[in-house]
GROMACS .gro file of C-alpha atoms in nm:
model
  235
    1MET     CA    1  18.955   4.678  21.805
    2ALA     CA    2  18.649   4.513  21.954
    3ASP     CA    3  18.656   4.159  22.078
    4VAL     CA    4  18.533   3.885  21.840
    5ASN     CA    5  18.333   3.583  21.923
    6LEU     CA    6  18.484   3.260  21.775
    7PHE     CA    7  18.411   2.891  21.799
    8VAL     CA    8  18.718   2.716  21.942
    9SER     CA    9  18.747   2.350  21.845
   10SER     CA   10  18.990   2.072  21.925
   11ALA     CA   11  18.996   1.695  21.927
   12ASN     CA   12  18.828   1.697  22.271
   13ALA     CA   13  18.588   1.989  22.275
   14THR     CA   14  18.411   2.273  22.089
   15THR     CA   15  18.320   2.595  22.269
   16GLU     CA   16  18.248   2.961  22.203
   17ARG     CA   17  18.503   3.219  22.326
   18ARG     CA   18  18.554   3.593  22.306
   19ILE     CA   19  18.893   3.669  22.144
   20SER     CA   20  19.065   4.004  22.165
   21PRO     CA   21  19.251   4.116  21.847
   22GLY     CA   22  19.501   4.287  22.070
   23TRP     CA   23  19.629   3.954  22.211
   24THR     CA   24  19.960   3.828  22.076
   25ILE     CA   25  19.958   3.476  21.928
   26ALA     CA   26  20.160   3.360  22.236
   27GLN     CA   27  19.893   3.508  22.468
   28LEU     CA   28  19.614   3.341  22.263
   29LYS     CA   29  19.783   2.999  22.283
   30ALA     CA   30  19.836   3.032  22.660
   31LYS     CA   31  19.462   3.107  22.702
   32LEU     CA   32  19.366   2.815  22.484
   33GLU     CA   33  19.565   2.554  22.680
   34PRO     CA   34  19.303   2.526  22.964
   35ILE     CA   35  19.033   2.486  22.705
   36CYS     CA   36  19.190   2.227  22.470
   37GLY     CA   37  19.454   2.071  22.698
   38VAL     CA   38  19.732   2.126  22.447
   39PRO     CA   39  20.052   2.306  22.562
   40PRO     CA   40  20.115   2.621  22.357
   41VAL     CA   41  20.443   2.489  22.205
   42TRP     CA   42  20.245   2.202  22.049
   43GLN     CA   43  19.945   2.399  21.921
   44GLN     CA   44  19.879   2.456  21.556
   45LEU     CA   45  19.604   2.721  21.504
   46GLU     CA   46  19.383   2.739  21.195
   47LEU     CA   47  19.099   2.979  21.129
   48PHE     CA   48  18.806   2.843  20.920
   49VAL     CA   49  18.554   3.103  20.791
   50GLY     CA   50  18.210   2.992  20.682
   51ALA     CA   51  18.212   2.656  20.500
   52ALA     CA   52  18.569   2.681  20.396
   53GLN     CA   53  18.742   2.344  20.377
   54GLU     CA   54  19.088   2.492  20.422
   55GLY     CA   55  19.188   2.715  20.711
   56VAL     CA   56  19.421   3.006  20.747
   57ARG     CA   57  19.706   2.933  20.986
   58ILE     CA   58  19.759   3.173  21.265
   59GLU     CA   59  20.134   3.173  21.303
   60ALA     CA   60  20.428   3.405  21.288
   61ALA     CA   61  20.803   3.402  21.328
   62ASP     CA   62  20.769   3.607  21.639
   63GLU     CA   63  20.449   3.499  21.818
   64ASP     CA   64  20.531   3.714  22.122
   65ARG     CA   65  20.498   4.040  21.910
   66THR     CA   66  20.247   3.939  21.639
   67THR     CA   67  19.890   4.015  21.742
   68VAL     CA   68  19.584   3.813  21.657
   69GLY     CA   69  19.443   4.125  21.490
   70ALA     CA   70  19.692   4.079  21.206
   71PHE     CA   71  19.461   3.796  21.078
   72GLU     CA   72  19.103   3.839  20.956
   73LEU     CA   73  18.891   3.753  21.256
   74VAL     CA   74  18.539   3.701  21.128
   75PRO     CA   75  18.276   3.681  21.398
   76TYR     CA   76  18.172   3.315  21.466
   77ALA     CA   77  18.446   3.170  21.251
   78ARG     CA   78  18.598   2.850  21.381
   79LEU     CA   79  18.944   2.852  21.539
   80HIS     CA   80  19.079   2.499  21.540
   81VAL     CA   81  19.352   2.388  21.772
   82ALA     CA   82  19.551   2.091  21.637
   83ASP     CA   83  19.773   1.887  21.873
   84LEU     CA   84  20.113   1.833  21.719
   85ARG     CA   85  20.241   1.605  21.995
   86PRO     CA   86  20.320   1.241  21.916
   87ALA     CA   87  20.011   1.018  21.952
   88SER     CA   88  20.169   0.845  22.253
   89GLU     CA   89  20.190   1.175  22.444
   90GLN     CA   90  19.839   1.303  22.363
   91LEU     CA   91  19.562   1.274  22.620
   92ASP     CA   92  19.254   1.085  22.511
   93LEU     CA   93  18.994   1.257  22.730
   94THR     CA   94  18.717   1.055  22.574
   95ASP     CA   95  18.851   0.736  22.733
   96VAL     CA   96  18.697   0.752  23.077
   97ALA     CA   97  18.869   0.431  23.179
   98ALA     CA   98  19.206   0.609  23.158
   99VAL     CA   99  19.101   0.888  23.389
  100ASP     CA  100  19.176   0.852  23.762
  101LYS     CA  101  18.861   0.864  23.973
  102PHE     CA  102  18.792   0.948  24.330
  103GLU     CA  103  18.618   0.647  24.480
  104LEU     CA  104  18.484   0.559  24.820
  105THR     CA  105  18.361   0.232  24.968
  106ASP     CA  106  18.004   0.235  25.108
  107ALA     CA  107  18.147   0.225  25.455
  108GLU     CA  108  18.379   0.520  25.391
  109TYR     CA  109  18.096   0.724  25.235
  110ALA     CA  110  17.867   0.648  25.531
  111ALA     CA  111  18.135   0.767  25.776
  112ARG     CA  112  18.175   1.106  25.611
  113SER     CA  113  17.994   1.409  25.757
  114ASP     CA  114  17.995   1.624  25.445
  115THR     CA  115  17.773   1.414  25.222
  116VAL     CA  116  17.412   1.411  25.108
  117LEU     CA  117  17.368   1.090  25.311
  118ALA     CA  118  17.487   1.260  25.627
  119TRP     CA  119  17.254   1.555  25.566
  120LYS     CA  120  16.962   1.323  25.520
  121ARG     CA  121  17.054   1.148  25.841
  122GLN     CA  122  17.070   1.480  26.027
  123GLN     CA  123  16.741   1.598  25.883
  124LYS     CA  124  16.576   1.255  25.932
  125LEU     CA  125  16.480   1.229  25.565
  126GLY     CA  126  16.432   0.935  25.333
  127ARG     CA  127  16.512   0.604  25.502
  128PHE     CA  128  16.614   0.793  25.812
  129ALA     CA  129  16.270   0.939  25.868
  130ALA     CA  130  16.055   0.819  26.145
  131PRO     CA  131  15.786   0.570  26.020
  132GLY     CA  132  15.482   0.767  25.911
  133ALA     CA  133  15.118   0.708  25.867
  134ALA     CA  134  15.167   0.538  25.532
  135HIS     CA  135  15.407   0.285  25.698
  136PHE     CA  136  15.174   0.194  25.972
  137ALA     CA  137  14.874   0.183  25.735
  138ALA     CA  138  15.078  -0.066  25.527
  139GLU     CA  139  15.151  -0.268  25.839
  140ALA     CA  140  14.778  -0.269  25.925
  141ALA     CA  141  14.702  -0.385  25.571
  142ALA     CA  142  14.966  -0.661  25.604
  143GLY     CA  143  14.773  -0.784  25.909
  144GLY     CA  144  14.453  -0.802  25.706
  145VAL     CA  145  14.305  -0.478  25.846
  146VAL     CA  146  14.181  -0.344  25.519
  147VAL     CA  147  13.857  -0.182  25.406
  148GLY     CA  148  13.589  -0.440  25.347
  149ALA     CA  149  13.740  -0.706  25.582
  150ARG     CA  150  13.510  -0.872  25.836
  151CYS     CA  151  13.620  -0.816  26.196
  152ARG     CA  152  13.528  -0.827  26.556
  153THR     CA  153  13.627  -0.657  26.876
  154GLY     CA  154  13.520  -0.836  27.190
  155ASP     CA  155  13.171  -0.982  27.105
  156ARG     CA  156  13.089  -0.712  26.858
  157ARG     CA  157  13.111  -0.804  26.490
  158GLY     CA  158  13.129  -0.574  26.187
  159THR     CA  159  13.303  -0.462  25.869
  160VAL     CA  160  13.610  -0.241  25.832
  161ARG     CA  161  13.506   0.078  25.655
  162TYR     CA  162  13.815   0.295  25.695
  163VAL     CA  163  14.190   0.262  25.776
  164GLY     CA  164  14.406   0.571  25.818
  165ARG     CA  165  14.462   0.893  26.010
  166VAL     CA  166  14.180   1.090  26.173
  167PRO     CA  167  14.319   1.429  26.285
  168GLU     CA  168  13.996   1.511  26.477
  169LEU     CA  169  14.060   1.225  26.719
  170PRO     CA  170  14.311   1.211  27.005
  171ARG     CA  171  14.668   1.141  26.920
  172ALA     CA  172  14.809   0.794  26.967
  173PRO     CA  173  14.912   0.708  27.323
  174VAL     CA  174  15.239   0.568  27.188
  175PRO     CA  175  15.432   0.705  26.890
  176GLU     CA  176  15.444   0.368  26.720
  177ASP     CA  177  15.071   0.378  26.651
  178ASP     CA  178  15.116   0.700  26.455
  179ASP     CA  179  14.758   0.794  26.482
  180ILE     CA  180  14.620   0.518  26.267
  181TRP     CA  181  14.252   0.448  26.326
  182VAL     CA  182  14.023   0.176  26.198
  183GLY     CA  183  13.668   0.278  26.125
  184VAL     CA  184  13.427  -0.013  26.185
  185GLU     CA  185  13.060  -0.045  26.102
  186PHE     CA  186  12.908  -0.299  26.342
  187ASP     CA  187  12.635  -0.531  26.243
  188GLU     CA  188  12.419  -0.412  26.534
  189PRO     CA  189  12.365  -0.061  26.684
  190VAL     CA  190  12.647  -0.114  26.944
  191GLY     CA  191  12.868   0.163  26.814
  192ARG     CA  192  12.930   0.518  26.925
  193GLY     CA  193  12.859   0.707  26.608
  194ASP     CA  194  12.789   0.712  26.235
  195GLY     CA  195  13.139   0.736  26.088
  196ARG     CA  196  13.185   1.103  26.173
  197ALA     CA  197  13.468   1.254  26.373
  198GLY     CA  198  13.456   1.619  26.488
  199GLY     CA  199  13.166   1.674  26.260
  200ARG     CA  200  13.349   1.549  25.950
  201ARG     CA  201  13.224   1.248  25.764
  202VAL     CA  202  13.513   0.997  25.754
  203TYR     CA  203  13.318   0.696  25.625
  204ALA     CA  204  12.960   0.608  25.555
  205CYS     CA  205  12.787   0.421  25.835
  206ARG     CA  206  12.446   0.376  25.990
  207PRO     CA  207  12.373   0.572  26.308
  208SER     CA  208  12.498   0.406  26.632
  209HIS     CA  209  12.674   0.140  26.427
  210GLY     CA  210  13.021   0.299  26.393
  211SER     CA  211  13.335   0.330  26.607
  212PHE     CA  212  13.696   0.421  26.561
  213LEU     CA  213  13.938   0.168  26.703
  214ARG     CA  214  14.318   0.119  26.702
  215PRO     CA  215  14.441  -0.161  26.472
  216GLY     CA  216  14.550  -0.374  26.763
  217ALA     CA  217  14.192  -0.377  26.898
  218VAL     CA  218  14.048  -0.519  26.574
  219GLU     CA  219  14.056  -0.892  26.502
  220ILE     CA  220  14.022  -0.986  26.136
  221GLY     CA  221  13.861  -1.310  26.037
  222ASP     CA  222  13.568  -1.490  25.878
  223PHE     CA  223  13.313  -1.360  26.120
  224ALA     CA  224  12.968  -1.408  25.967
  225GLU     CA  225  12.689  -1.168  26.065
  226GLU     CA  226  12.493  -1.320  26.349
  227ASP     CA  227  12.117  -1.358  26.345
  228PRO     CA  228  11.988  -1.190  26.662
  229PHE     CA  229  11.664  -1.387  26.639
  230ALA     CA  230  11.832  -1.723  26.617
  231SER     CA  231  11.784  -1.962  26.909
  232ASP     CA  232  12.058  -2.178  27.053
  233ASP     CA  233  11.805  -2.462  27.061
  234GLU     CA  234  11.739  -2.454  26.687
  235LEU     CA  235  11.906  -2.722  26.481
   0.00000   0.00000   0.00000
């Protein structure tokens, strides 16, 4: 006889299983124990077909010789496994507080070499990654080096037009700088370009008014634009 798919239910779970009519009742109960957690000697099996309110008990005087095929196995009927043990001996698998758990302290977990944390540490990912451009851009912003801020470098004054990486420019002399550049548009034509780098427009700027500088070379402050025609003698 061909195998039959049945829904196996118990107090703790419901699952679909393929049942062979050639199994004895004893064999069936042994196979059900890992599914429902009820020892064979305490199992009471009932087969419910369709919407039937009463089931047909699968039992026999000699369960080692009686096969499951002796009962009418309708595909996708429900085979319910009742636990006949005293309530005090039954396992309540829905009570997670009663289940022993494997626990580690944060220090014990950090010391292990077979964890996701250890893998991230080895691969330098997440919080173990080297600070990147976004980190140093944030640091620059924390220091006030943000687009639109007034600034000066030496005696040249201007406005910050760009903060970030510029792949076309030389790499940072020290890793900590992480290639962050500050694009400045000076008030006067004392710059070295117009906001382009390697032919690519990085920020809009008037010709000869732009320069790329490291954040440390830029001083942020309330630096008003100077009047080149003003006289020191004027009151």
